[in-house]
Coordinates of C-alpha atoms in Angstrom, one line a residue:
M152 CA 27.6 115.3 65.4
N153 CA 30.6 117.6 65.5
N154 CA 33.9 117.1 63.6
Q155 CA 35.7 115.5 66.5
E156 CA 33.0 113.0 67.2
L157 CA 32.7 112.1 63.5
A158 CA 36.5 111.7 63.2
E159 CA 36.7 109.3 66.1
K160 CA 33.8 107.2 64.8
I161 CA 35.3 107.1 61.3
L162 CA 38.6 105.9 62.8
I163 CA 36.9 103.2 64.8
K164 CA 35.0 102.0 61.7
V165 CA 38.1 101.8 59.5
G166 CA 39.7 99.5 62.1
G167 CA 41.5 101.9 64.4
D168 CA 44.8 103.7 64.5
S169 CA 46.8 100.5 64.0
N170 CA 45.0 99.8 60.7
V171 CA 45.9 103.1 59.1
A172 CA 49.2 103.1 57.3
E173 CA 48.7 106.5 55.7
L174 CA 46.1 109.2 55.5
V175 CA 45.8 112.1 53.1
H176 CA 42.8 114.1 51.9
C177 CA 41.6 115.9 48.8
A178 CA 38.8 118.3 48.3
T179 CA 36.1 116.0 49.5
R180 CA 37.6 112.7 50.5
L181 CA 39.6 111.2 53.3
R182 CA 42.0 108.8 51.6
F183 CA 43.2 105.9 53.8
T184 CA 45.9 103.5 52.9
L185 CA 45.0 100.6 55.2
N186 CA 47.0 97.7 56.6
N187 CA 44.0 95.3 56.3
K188 CA 40.8 96.4 54.5
S189 CA 38.9 93.4 55.9
N190 CA 38.9 95.2 59.3
V191 CA 36.7 98.1 57.9
D192 CA 33.0 98.3 58.8
I193 CA 31.8 99.8 55.4
A194 CA 28.1 99.6 56.2
G195 CA 28.7 101.3 59.6
L196 CA 30.8 104.0 57.9
E197 CA 28.1 104.8 55.3
Q198 CA 25.5 105.1 58.0
L199 CA 27.4 107.8 59.9
D200 CA 25.8 111.2 59.8
G201 CA 28.3 113.3 57.8
V202 CA 29.7 110.5 55.6
I203 CA 28.3 110.6 52.1
T204 CA 29.7 107.3 50.8
T205 CA 32.8 105.2 50.7
V206 CA 34.9 104.3 47.6
Q207 CA 37.7 101.7 47.2
S208 CA 40.0 102.7 44.3
G209 CA 43.6 103.3 43.5
G210 CA 44.9 101.2 46.4
Q211 CA 43.1 103.5 48.8
F212 CA 40.0 103.3 51.0
Q213 CA 38.2 106.7 50.4
V214 CA 35.6 108.1 52.8
V215 CA 33.7 110.9 51.1
V216 CA 32.7 113.6 53.6
G217 CA 32.3 116.7 51.4
N218 CA 33.3 120.3 52.1
K219 CA 34.4 119.7 55.8
V220 CA 37.1 117.2 54.8
A221 CA 39.9 119.5 56.0
E222 CA 38.4 119.9 59.5
I223 CA 37.8 116.2 59.9
Y224 CA 41.3 115.4 58.7
R225 CA 42.7 117.7 61.3
E226 CA 40.7 116.0 64.0
L227 CA 41.9 112.6 62.7
E228 CA 45.5 113.7 62.9
K229 CA 45.0 114.1 66.7
F230 CA 44.0 110.4 67.0
I231 CA 46.4 108.8 64.5
S232 CA 50.0 108.3 65.7
Q233 CA 51.7 108.0 62.3
D234 CA 55.2 106.8 62.4
D235 CA 56.9 106.7 59.0
S236 CA 59.5 104.1 59.8
A237 CA 56.9 101.8 61.4
Q238 CA 54.6 102.3 58.4
A239 CA 57.4 101.6 56.0
Q240 CA 58.1 98.3 57.7
N241 CA 54.4 97.4 58.2
K242 CA 53.1 97.6 54.6
S243 CA 50.2 95.3 54.1
S244 CA 49.2 93.1 51.2
D245 CA 46.6 95.8 50.5
A246 CA 49.4 98.1 49.3
K247 CA 50.5 95.5 46.8
G248 CA 47.5 95.5 44.6
P249 CA 47.2 96.0 40.8
L250 CA 49.8 98.3 39.2
I251 CA 47.2 100.9 38.1
G252 CA 45.9 101.1 41.7
R253 CA 49.3 101.6 43.2
L254 CA 50.1 104.2 40.5
I255 CA 47.0 106.2 41.3
D256 CA 47.8 106.0 45.0
V257 CA 51.2 107.4 44.4
I258 CA 49.9 110.2 42.2
S259 CA 47.1 111.2 44.6
S260 CA 49.5 111.2 47.6
I261 CA 52.1 113.4 45.8
F262 CA 49.7 116.0 44.2
T263 CA 46.9 116.3 46.7
P264 CA 48.7 118.6 49.2
L265 CA 49.5 121.0 46.3
L266 CA 46.0 121.5 44.9
G267 CA 45.0 124.4 47.1
A268 CA 48.1 126.4 46.4
M269 CA 47.9 125.5 42.7
A270 CA 44.3 126.7 42.4
A271 CA 45.1 130.0 44.3
S272 CA 48.1 130.7 42.0
G273 CA 46.1 129.9 38.9
I274 CA 43.3 132.3 40.0
I275 CA 45.8 135.1 40.5
K276 CA 47.4 134.3 37.2
G277 CA 44.0 134.4 35.4
L278 CA 42.9 137.7 37.1
L279 CA 46.3 139.2 36.0
A280 CA 45.7 138.1 32.4
I281 CA 42.3 139.8 32.5
A282 CA 43.8 143.0 33.9
F283 CA 46.6 143.0 31.3
A284 CA 44.2 142.3 28.4
N285 CA 41.9 145.2 29.4
G286 CA 44.7 147.7 30.1
W287 CA 43.9 147.9 33.8
L288 CA 47.5 147.1 34.8
D289 CA 50.9 147.4 33.1
K290 CA 53.1 144.3 33.2
K291 CA 56.1 146.4 34.0
E292 CA 54.6 148.1 37.0
S293 CA 56.1 146.9 40.3
S294 CA 52.6 146.0 41.6
A295 CA 52.2 143.7 38.6
V296 CA 55.6 142.1 39.1
I297 CA 54.8 141.4 42.8
L298 CA 51.5 139.8 41.9
Q299 CA 53.1 137.8 39.1
S300 CA 55.7 136.5 41.6
A301 CA 52.7 135.2 43.7
S302 CA 51.2 133.5 40.7
D303 CA 54.3 132.1 39.0
S304 CA 56.6 131.1 41.9
L305 CA 54.7 127.8 42.5
F306 CA 55.1 126.7 38.9
Y307 CA 58.7 127.9 38.6
F308 CA 59.8 126.0 41.8
L309 CA 57.3 123.1 41.3
P310 CA 60.1 120.5 41.4
M311 CA 61.0 121.6 45.0
L312 CA 57.4 121.3 46.1
L313 CA 57.0 117.9 44.5
A314 CA 60.2 116.8 46.1
I315 CA 58.5 117.3 49.5
T316 CA 55.4 115.3 48.8
A317 CA 57.3 112.6 46.8
A318 CA 59.8 112.2 49.7
R319 CA 57.0 111.7 52.1
K320 CA 55.3 109.1 49.8
F321 CA 58.5 107.2 49.0
K322 CA 59.8 107.4 52.7
T323 CA 63.1 109.2 52.2
D324 CA 64.7 112.3 53.5
V325 CA 62.6 115.4 52.7
F326 CA 65.4 117.9 53.0
V327 CA 67.8 116.0 50.8
S328 CA 65.0 115.6 48.3
V329 CA 64.4 119.4 48.3
T330 CA 68.1 120.0 48.0
L331 CA 68.2 117.7 45.0
A332 CA 65.3 119.6 43.4
G333 CA 67.0 122.9 44.2
A334 CA 70.0 121.8 42.2
L335 CA 67.8 121.3 39.1
V336 CA 66.6 125.0 39.3
Y337 CA 69.9 126.4 40.5
P338 CA 70.6 129.7 38.6
D339 CA 73.8 128.5 37.0
I340 CA 72.2 125.3 35.9
V341 CA 69.3 127.2 34.4
A342 CA 71.9 129.5 32.7
F343 CA 73.6 126.5 31.1
F344 CA 70.3 125.6 29.4
S345 CA 69.4 129.2 28.4
N346 CA 72.8 129.9 26.9
H347 CA 73.0 126.5 25.1
S348 CA 76.3 125.8 26.9
E349 CA 78.2 122.6 26.4
V350 CA 78.3 120.9 29.8
S351 CA 80.2 117.8 31.0
F352 CA 80.7 116.1 34.3
F353 CA 84.2 114.7 34.6
G354 CA 84.2 114.0 30.8
L355 CA 80.7 112.7 30.6
P356 CA 78.5 114.9 28.4
V357 CA 75.5 116.4 30.2
M358 CA 72.3 117.1 28.2
M359 CA 71.0 120.3 29.8
M360 CA 67.2 120.6 30.0
K361 CA 64.8 123.1 31.5
Y362 CA 63.6 121.8 34.8
T363 CA 61.6 124.7 36.2
G364 CA 57.9 123.8 36.2
T365 CA 58.6 120.1 35.4
V366 CA 56.9 117.1 37.1
L367 CA 58.4 113.8 36.1
P368 CA 62.1 114.4 36.5
I369 CA 62.0 115.1 40.2
I370 CA 59.5 112.4 41.0
L371 CA 61.6 109.8 39.3
A372 CA 64.8 111.2 40.9
V373 CA 63.3 111.1 44.4
Y374 CA 62.0 107.5 43.8
V375 CA 65.5 106.3 42.7
M376 CA 67.0 108.2 45.7
S377 CA 64.6 106.4 48.1
L378 CA 65.8 103.0 46.7
L379 CA 69.4 104.1 47.2
D380 CA 68.6 105.3 50.6
R381 CA 67.2 102.0 51.7
L382 CA 70.0 100.1 50.0
I383 CA 72.9 101.8 51.8
K384 CA 71.6 103.2 55.1
N385 CA 72.0 99.9 57.0
Y386 CA 75.7 99.8 56.1
I387 CA 76.4 103.1 57.7
H388 CA 76.8 103.2 61.5
E389 CA 74.1 105.1 63.2
T390 CA 76.5 107.4 64.9
V391 CA 77.5 109.1 61.6
R392 CA 74.4 108.1 59.5
N393 CA 72.8 111.6 59.8
V394 CA 75.8 113.2 58.0
I395 CA 77.2 110.4 55.8
L396 CA 73.9 109.2 54.3
P397 CA 72.8 112.7 53.0
F398 CA 76.4 113.3 51.8
I399 CA 76.3 110.1 49.7
L400 CA 72.8 110.7 48.4
L401 CA 73.5 114.2 47.2
L402 CA 76.9 113.3 45.7
V403 CA 75.3 110.4 43.7
M404 CA 71.9 111.8 42.9
V405 CA 72.5 115.3 41.6
P406 CA 75.0 114.2 38.8
L407 CA 72.9 111.1 38.1
T408 CA 69.7 113.2 37.7
L409 CA 71.4 115.7 35.4
L410 CA 73.0 113.0 33.4
T411 CA 70.2 110.5 33.0
I412 CA 67.0 110.7 35.1
G413 CA 66.3 114.4 34.3
P414 CA 66.5 114.2 30.5
V415 CA 64.5 110.9 30.5
G416 CA 61.8 112.6 32.5
V417 CA 61.7 115.7 30.3
F418 CA 61.5 113.6 27.1
A419 CA 58.8 111.4 28.6
S420 CA 56.8 114.6 29.5
E421 CA 57.1 116.0 26.0
A422 CA 56.1 112.7 24.5
V423 CA 52.9 112.5 26.7
A424 CA 52.0 116.1 25.9
S425 CA 52.5 115.4 22.1
V426 CA 50.1 112.4 22.3
F427 CA 47.3 114.5 23.7
V428 CA 48.1 117.3 21.2
K429 CA 47.7 114.9 18.4
I430 CA 44.4 113.4 19.8
F431 CA 42.9 116.9 20.2
S432 CA 44.3 118.1 16.9
F433 CA 42.7 115.1 15.1
N434 CA 39.2 116.0 16.3
P435 CA 39.0 118.4 19.3
I436 CA 35.2 118.3 19.4
I437 CA 34.9 114.5 19.7
A438 CA 38.0 114.2 22.0
S439 CA 36.7 116.9 24.4
A440 CA 33.1 115.6 24.3
L441 CA 34.2 112.1 25.2
F442 CA 36.5 113.2 28.0
A443 CA 33.8 115.5 29.5
A444 CA 31.3 112.7 29.3
G445 CA 33.6 110.3 31.2
W446 CA 35.0 112.7 33.7
Q447 CA 32.4 112.1 36.5
V448 CA 32.8 108.4 36.0
F449 CA 36.5 108.7 36.5
V450 CA 35.8 110.7 39.7
I451 CA 33.5 108.1 41.1
F452 CA 36.2 105.4 40.8
G453 CA 39.0 107.8 41.9
M454 CA 40.7 107.4 38.5
H455 CA 40.7 111.2 37.8
W456 CA 44.0 111.4 39.7
A457 CA 45.8 109.6 36.9
F458 CA 45.2 112.7 34.8
T459 CA 46.7 115.2 37.3
P460 CA 50.3 114.9 36.2
V461 CA 49.2 114.8 32.6
I462 CA 47.4 118.1 33.0
I463 CA 50.3 119.7 34.9
N464 CA 52.6 118.5 32.2
E465 CA 50.5 120.0 29.5
I466 CA 50.6 123.3 31.2
S467 CA 54.3 123.1 31.7
V468 CA 55.1 122.1 28.1
L469 CA 52.4 123.8 26.2
G470 CA 51.4 126.7 28.4
K471 CA 47.8 125.5 28.8
S472 CA 45.8 122.3 29.3
T473 CA 42.9 121.5 26.9
L474 CA 42.3 118.4 28.9
K475 CA 41.5 120.4 32.0
A476 CA 39.1 122.7 30.2
A477 CA 37.1 119.6 29.0
T478 CA 36.3 118.7 32.7
V479 CA 34.4 122.0 33.4
P480 CA 31.2 121.1 31.6
A481 CA 31.0 117.8 33.5
V482 CA 30.9 119.7 36.8
F483 CA 28.2 122.2 35.8
A484 CA 26.1 119.5 34.2
Q485 CA 25.9 117.8 37.6
A486 CA 24.9 121.1 39.1
G487 CA 22.1 121.4 36.5
A488 CA 20.8 117.9 37.1
V489 CA 20.7 118.6 40.9
L490 CA 18.8 121.9 40.3
A491 CA 16.2 120.0 38.3
V492 CA 15.8 117.4 41.1
L493 CA 15.5 120.3 43.6
L494 CA 12.7 121.9 41.6
K495 CA 10.8 118.6 40.7
T496 CA 11.0 116.4 43.9
K497 CA 8.2 116.5 46.4
N498 CA 10.3 114.6 49.0
K499 CA 11.3 117.1 51.7
K500 CA 14.5 115.3 52.7
L501 CA 15.7 115.0 49.1
K502 CA 14.8 118.6 48.5
T503 CA 17.0 119.7 51.5
L504 CA 19.8 117.4 50.3
A505 CA 19.6 118.8 46.7
S506 CA 19.7 122.4 47.8
G507 CA 23.0 121.9 49.7
A508 CA 24.4 119.7 46.9
F509 CA 23.6 122.3 44.2
V510 CA 25.5 125.0 46.1
S511 CA 28.5 122.8 46.6
S512 CA 28.4 121.7 42.9
I513 CA 28.6 125.2 41.4
F514 CA 31.7 125.7 43.6
G515 CA 33.3 122.5 42.2
I516 CA 32.5 119.9 44.9
T517 CA 30.3 117.4 43.0
E518 CA 30.6 114.3 45.3
P519 CA 27.5 115.3 47.4
A520 CA 25.5 115.7 44.2
V521 CA 26.8 112.5 42.5
Y522 CA 26.7 110.1 45.4
G523 CA 23.8 111.6 47.3
I524 CA 21.4 112.4 44.4
T525 CA 22.2 111.8 40.7
L526 CA 23.8 108.4 40.9
K527 CA 21.2 107.1 43.3
L528 CA 18.4 108.3 41.1
K529 CA 20.2 107.1 37.9
K530 CA 18.4 109.1 35.2
P531 CA 19.7 112.5 36.4
F532 CA 23.2 111.1 36.2
I533 CA 22.7 109.9 32.6
C534 CA 21.2 113.2 31.6
A535 CA 24.2 115.0 33.1
V536 CA 26.6 112.8 31.2
V537 CA 24.8 113.5 27.9
A538 CA 24.9 117.3 28.7
S539 CA 28.6 117.1 29.6
A540 CA 29.4 115.6 26.2
V541 CA 27.5 118.4 24.4
G542 CA 29.2 121.1 26.5
G543 CA 32.6 119.4 26.2
G544 CA 32.3 119.4 22.4
I545 CA 31.7 123.2 22.4
V546 CA 34.7 123.7 24.7
G547 CA 36.8 121.5 22.4
Y548 CA 35.7 123.5 19.3
S549 CA 36.6 126.8 21.0
G550 CA 40.1 125.6 21.8
S551 CA 40.0 126.8 25.4
G552 CA 42.5 125.7 28.0
A553 CA 43.5 126.0 31.6
I554 CA 46.7 127.9 32.7
S555 CA 46.7 126.2 36.1
L556 CA 45.2 123.4 38.2
G557 CA 42.1 124.0 40.2
I558 CA 38.7 122.5 40.9
P559 CA 36.4 123.7 38.1
S560 CA 33.9 126.1 39.6
L561 CA 32.6 129.7 39.5
V562 CA 35.5 130.8 41.6
T563 CA 38.2 129.3 39.4
L564 CA 36.9 130.4 36.0
P565 CA 39.8 133.0 35.7
I566 CA 42.3 130.1 35.3
F567 CA 40.6 129.4 31.9
Y568 CA 41.0 133.0 30.6
G569 CA 42.6 133.3 27.2
D570 CA 41.9 131.9 23.7
G571 CA 38.5 130.2 23.7
F572 CA 37.3 131.6 27.1
I573 CA 34.0 132.7 25.6
G574 CA 33.5 129.3 24.1
L575 CA 34.2 127.7 27.5
L576 CA 31.5 130.0 29.1
I577 CA 29.0 129.0 26.4
G578 CA 30.0 125.3 26.8
I579 CA 29.4 125.2 30.6
S580 CA 26.2 127.2 30.2
V581 CA 24.8 124.8 27.7
S582 CA 25.8 121.8 29.8
F583 CA 24.1 123.3 32.9
V584 CA 20.9 124.3 31.2
L585 CA 20.6 121.1 29.0
S586 CA 21.3 118.8 32.0
A587 CA 18.6 120.6 34.0
V588 CA 16.0 120.5 31.2
L589 CA 16.7 116.9 30.4
T590 CA 16.5 115.8 34.0
Y591 CA 13.2 117.7 34.5
L592 CA 11.6 116.3 31.4
V593 CA 12.9 112.7 31.6
G594 CA 12.1 112.7 35.3
F595 CA 13.2 110.2 38.0
E596 CA 11.6 107.9 40.6
D597 CA 10.8 110.4 43.4
P598 CA 11.4 108.7 46.8
I599 CA 8.2 108.3 48.8
E600 CA 8.1 110.4 51.9
E601 CA 8.5 108.1 54.8
A602 CA 6.2 108.5 57.8
P603 CA 8.1 109.2 61.0
T604 CA 8.4 106.1 63.1
P605 CA 8.1 106.2 66.9
V606 CA 11.3 106.1 68.8
N607 CA 11.9 103.0 70.8
K608 CA 12.7 104.4 74.2
E609 CA 13.8 101.0 75.5
V610 CA 17.0 101.2 73.4
E611 CA 18.2 103.8 75.9
L612 CA 20.4 102.6 78.8
Q613 CA 18.3 101.5 81.7
P614 CA 19.0 100.1 85.2
I615 CA 19.3 96.3 85.3
G616 CA 16.4 96.1 87.7
N617 CA 13.8 97.0 84.9
V618 CA 12.6 93.7 83.5
P619 CA 11.2 93.8 80.0
S620 CA 7.6 92.8 79.4
P621 CA 6.9 89.2 78.2
A622 CA 5.6 90.5 74.9
R623 CA 8.9 92.3 74.3
A624 CA 11.0 89.4 75.5
M625 CA 9.5 87.2 72.8
N626 CA 10.9 89.4 70.0
A627 CA 14.2 90.2 71.8
I628 CA 17.6 89.1 70.4
T629 CA 19.3 86.4 72.5
A630 CA 20.3 87.9 75.8
E631 CA 24.0 88.6 76.2
Q632 CA 26.1 89.8 79.1
I633 CA 29.2 92.1 79.1
W634 CA 31.4 91.5 82.1
A635 CA 33.5 94.3 83.8
P636 CA 37.0 94.4 82.3
V637 CA 38.4 95.8 85.5
S638 CA 37.5 96.4 89.2
G639 CA 36.5 99.9 90.2
K640 CA 33.8 102.5 90.7
V641 CA 30.9 102.5 88.2
I642 CA 30.2 105.9 86.6
P643 CA 27.2 106.7 84.4
L644 CA 28.4 107.4 80.9
E645 CA 26.8 110.9 80.8
K646 CA 29.0 111.9 83.7
V647 CA 32.3 111.2 81.8
N648 CA 34.2 114.4 81.2
D649 CA 34.3 113.9 77.4
N650 CA 31.5 115.0 75.1
V651 CA 32.2 112.2 72.6
F652 CA 31.4 109.5 75.2
S653 CA 28.9 111.4 77.5
S654 CA 26.7 112.4 74.6
G655 CA 26.2 108.8 73.5
V656 CA 27.3 109.3 69.9
V657 CA 29.8 106.4 70.1
G658 CA 27.3 104.1 71.7
S659 CA 25.7 103.0 75.0
G660 CA 27.4 101.8 78.1
V661 CA 29.0 102.8 81.4
A662 CA 32.4 103.9 82.6
I663 CA 34.7 102.5 85.4
E664 CA 37.2 104.4 87.5
P665 CA 39.7 101.5 87.7
L666 CA 41.5 100.2 90.8
C667 CA 44.2 98.4 88.9
G668 CA 45.9 98.6 85.5
H669 CA 45.1 95.0 84.3
I670 CA 42.3 95.2 81.7
V671 CA 40.7 91.9 80.8
S672 CA 38.3 90.9 78.1
P673 CA 34.6 91.4 79.0
I674 CA 33.4 89.0 76.3
N675 CA 34.2 85.8 74.4
G676 CA 35.0 86.9 70.9
T677 CA 37.6 88.5 68.6
V678 CA 39.8 91.6 68.8
V679 CA 38.6 93.7 65.8
S680 CA 41.1 96.6 66.2
T681 CA 43.7 98.0 68.5
F682 CA 45.5 101.3 68.7
A683 CA 49.2 101.6 68.4
S684 CA 49.1 103.9 71.4
G685 CA 47.6 101.0 73.4
H686 CA 44.9 103.1 75.0
A687 CA 41.8 101.5 73.3
M688 CA 40.6 98.4 71.6
H689 CA 37.4 97.3 69.7
L690 CA 36.1 93.8 70.4
L691 CA 33.4 91.7 68.7
S692 CA 31.6 89.1 70.8
D693 CA 30.5 85.7 69.5
S694 CA 26.9 86.9 69.8
G695 CA 27.5 90.1 67.7
A696 CA 28.1 92.8 70.3
E697 CA 30.7 95.4 69.3
V698 CA 32.4 96.6 72.5
L699 CA 34.8 99.6 72.7
I700 CA 37.1 99.8 75.7
H701 CA 38.8 103.2 76.0
I702 CA 41.4 103.5 78.8
G703 CA 41.5 107.1 80.0
L704 CA 40.6 110.3 78.3
D705 CA 42.9 111.9 75.7
T706 CA 45.4 109.2 76.5
I707 CA 46.2 108.7 72.8
K708 CA 48.5 111.8 73.4
L709 CA 50.8 109.6 75.5
K710 CA 51.7 107.7 72.3
G711 CA 51.8 104.3 74.0
Q712 CA 53.8 105.4 77.1
F713 CA 52.6 103.6 80.2
F714 CA 50.6 101.0 78.1
K715 CA 51.5 97.4 77.2
M716 CA 49.1 95.8 74.7
R717 CA 48.9 92.0 75.2
V718 CA 46.7 91.1 72.3
S719 CA 46.7 91.8 68.5
E720 CA 44.1 92.4 65.9
G721 CA 42.2 89.3 64.8
Q722 CA 43.2 87.4 67.9
R723 CA 40.5 85.2 69.6
V724 CA 40.0 86.1 73.3
T725 CA 38.0 84.6 76.1
Q726 CA 36.3 86.4 79.0
G727 CA 38.9 87.3 81.6
E728 CA 41.9 87.1 79.3
L729 CA 44.4 89.9 79.7
L730 CA 44.1 92.6 77.0
V731 CA 46.4 95.4 78.2
E732 CA 48.4 96.5 81.1
C733 CA 48.8 100.2 82.1
D734 CA 50.4 102.2 84.8
L735 CA 47.5 104.1 86.3
E736 CA 49.7 106.2 88.7
E737 CA 52.0 107.4 85.9
I738 CA 49.0 108.2 83.7
R739 CA 47.4 110.2 86.4
H740 CA 50.7 111.9 87.2
A741 CA 50.9 112.9 83.6
G742 CA 47.6 114.8 84.0
Y743 CA 45.2 112.4 82.4
D744 CA 41.8 111.1 83.6
T745 CA 42.0 107.3 83.9
V746 CA 38.2 106.6 83.7
I747 CA 37.5 103.7 81.3
P748 CA 34.3 103.9 79.2
V749 CA 33.0 100.4 78.2
I750 CA 30.7 101.0 75.3
V751 CA 28.5 98.9 73.0
T752 CA 29.0 100.6 69.7
N753 CA 26.1 98.9 67.9
P754 CA 23.2 99.6 70.3
E755 CA 20.7 99.6 67.4
R756 CA 21.0 95.8 67.4
Y757 CA 19.4 95.6 70.8
Q758 CA 16.0 96.5 72.3
S759 CA 17.5 97.3 75.7
I760 CA 21.0 97.8 77.2
K761 CA 20.9 97.7 81.0
H762 CA 23.7 98.3 83.6
Q763 CA 24.3 97.1 87.1
Q764 CA 22.8 99.3 89.9
T765 CA 25.9 99.2 92.0
E766 CA 28.5 101.8 92.8
R767 CA 31.4 99.4 92.5
T768 CA 32.1 96.4 90.3
E769 CA 34.6 93.6 90.3
S770 CA 36.6 92.3 87.3
G771 CA 34.5 89.5 85.7
A772 CA 31.2 90.6 87.2
V773 CA 28.2 91.3 85.0
L774 CA 28.4 95.0 83.9
L775 CA 25.9 95.3 81.0
S776 CA 23.0 93.1 79.9
L777 CA 21.9 93.2 76.3
S778 CA 18.6 91.9 74.9

């Protein structure tokens, strides 16, 4: 299954475009904020080839797909018609969960887009530190200055980058938010702090702080600005709103941030950093060991995002993060456990899975290892946690720290260069070897190799004239009929000019070249999901058949133009009830194929799916017979 096919099937299983309020991704996961989680087919998702598992945490529904997450995300973007204003007005009850869940959702949405750039900057910074320490490069050389600008610019201008992601999350003006952040790092403002100048704003004293590299001040400021934005925008006439609203926001928010929000954010950041300094100062070995042992558990539940701003804040305030260093043994311990499974198992399928998971683990992607192997086998996961604690204790004793964010892996080791770097290398080596040895000695329940089962050819689409044998009919599911949703020419699915449908990966069925634009329900049942663009819908019959009706090919790109949806999600429908109206002539004139695939997306439920042996069909006539 290619990425496009997988993306479309994932979108169907999460309830369609209309059920997606927001979508972001991290290193291995698609992170959906959904309007209604009850519309998700979790079992169906986890059975998809390419989906490792699903996780519900932090107010998000997460689909773990591994290293190809960015490619699948790009394919999903083509199908999802995200509209910020619509989303802002269509927030579901799912988004109003527990406070900790909503907080993690905010953190992950704000920091996820920056992780790649942060890791890259950190690696350059670490390599430069190695070059300077060994005399390979002089800090004053122009080459060194240029490379330092590449490594330091992200952290210096971090408030401006966070302003972009925070504005998107809080649904406010991105450019006004970036301008607000720019005011905090404006050269004259920075000079006020550096020169210890006395500053006032129309008689009000301003406590100048250093805002370069900070996290909390700009996030708090953008959040407050989003509240002010929503409060006043409806009182400004739309003819002048584009000018007057940004004017008011900047005029109010820049002084307000420098007077109150900024200093509060800086003091809060310093307080958080001091708490962790005291914890690690009290007993760095125990603190680091416990954090390393719990890290993969945090990752499983998506709670690791709660530590991201803390780690960035540590780096900003203290110059390095001991918390980040403690996570590295946990990653390599999982890799060690998977290596032991790879060497010990006799199950060919597990051995193949372990070989891929091992490679991805040493490069920092542990989800395939955790969800696919160690957690399922249980004992390897426990061995990895024990080894993580031992390695974490060594790292804590050495006092090593990270100078940047980045997924712990062989590639990102330079971000840990500095005091305690040798201790960190020893710690991750111990955690890797100890985890592998413990897993090999303790062992695990090796899955029994399953004998191949014969393929039931009758599951394939067959003409309706083929009558099943009496013996098979005795074991068949209750027969069900799918009626034609529209009159037109019947086309075999394999002749549809779209690989997703013609290959059968979505399911079994036929297609119709419609004669009119009135699409009616082919079943008695429920509307499971619809698309905001109106081009498709997913139905569930009373007998359990899942039916996808897709009006035209690539018509999602029309973004709802020429379509009028007449039903809504969760609505009960009867056979012949109008689902959607579309203007076929306009769709064709726009250059789109109007063929309508009618597909049973759960064909595994049936022993046979047969279609009418006619070239044409009428709306309401039997199109498919299921048994």
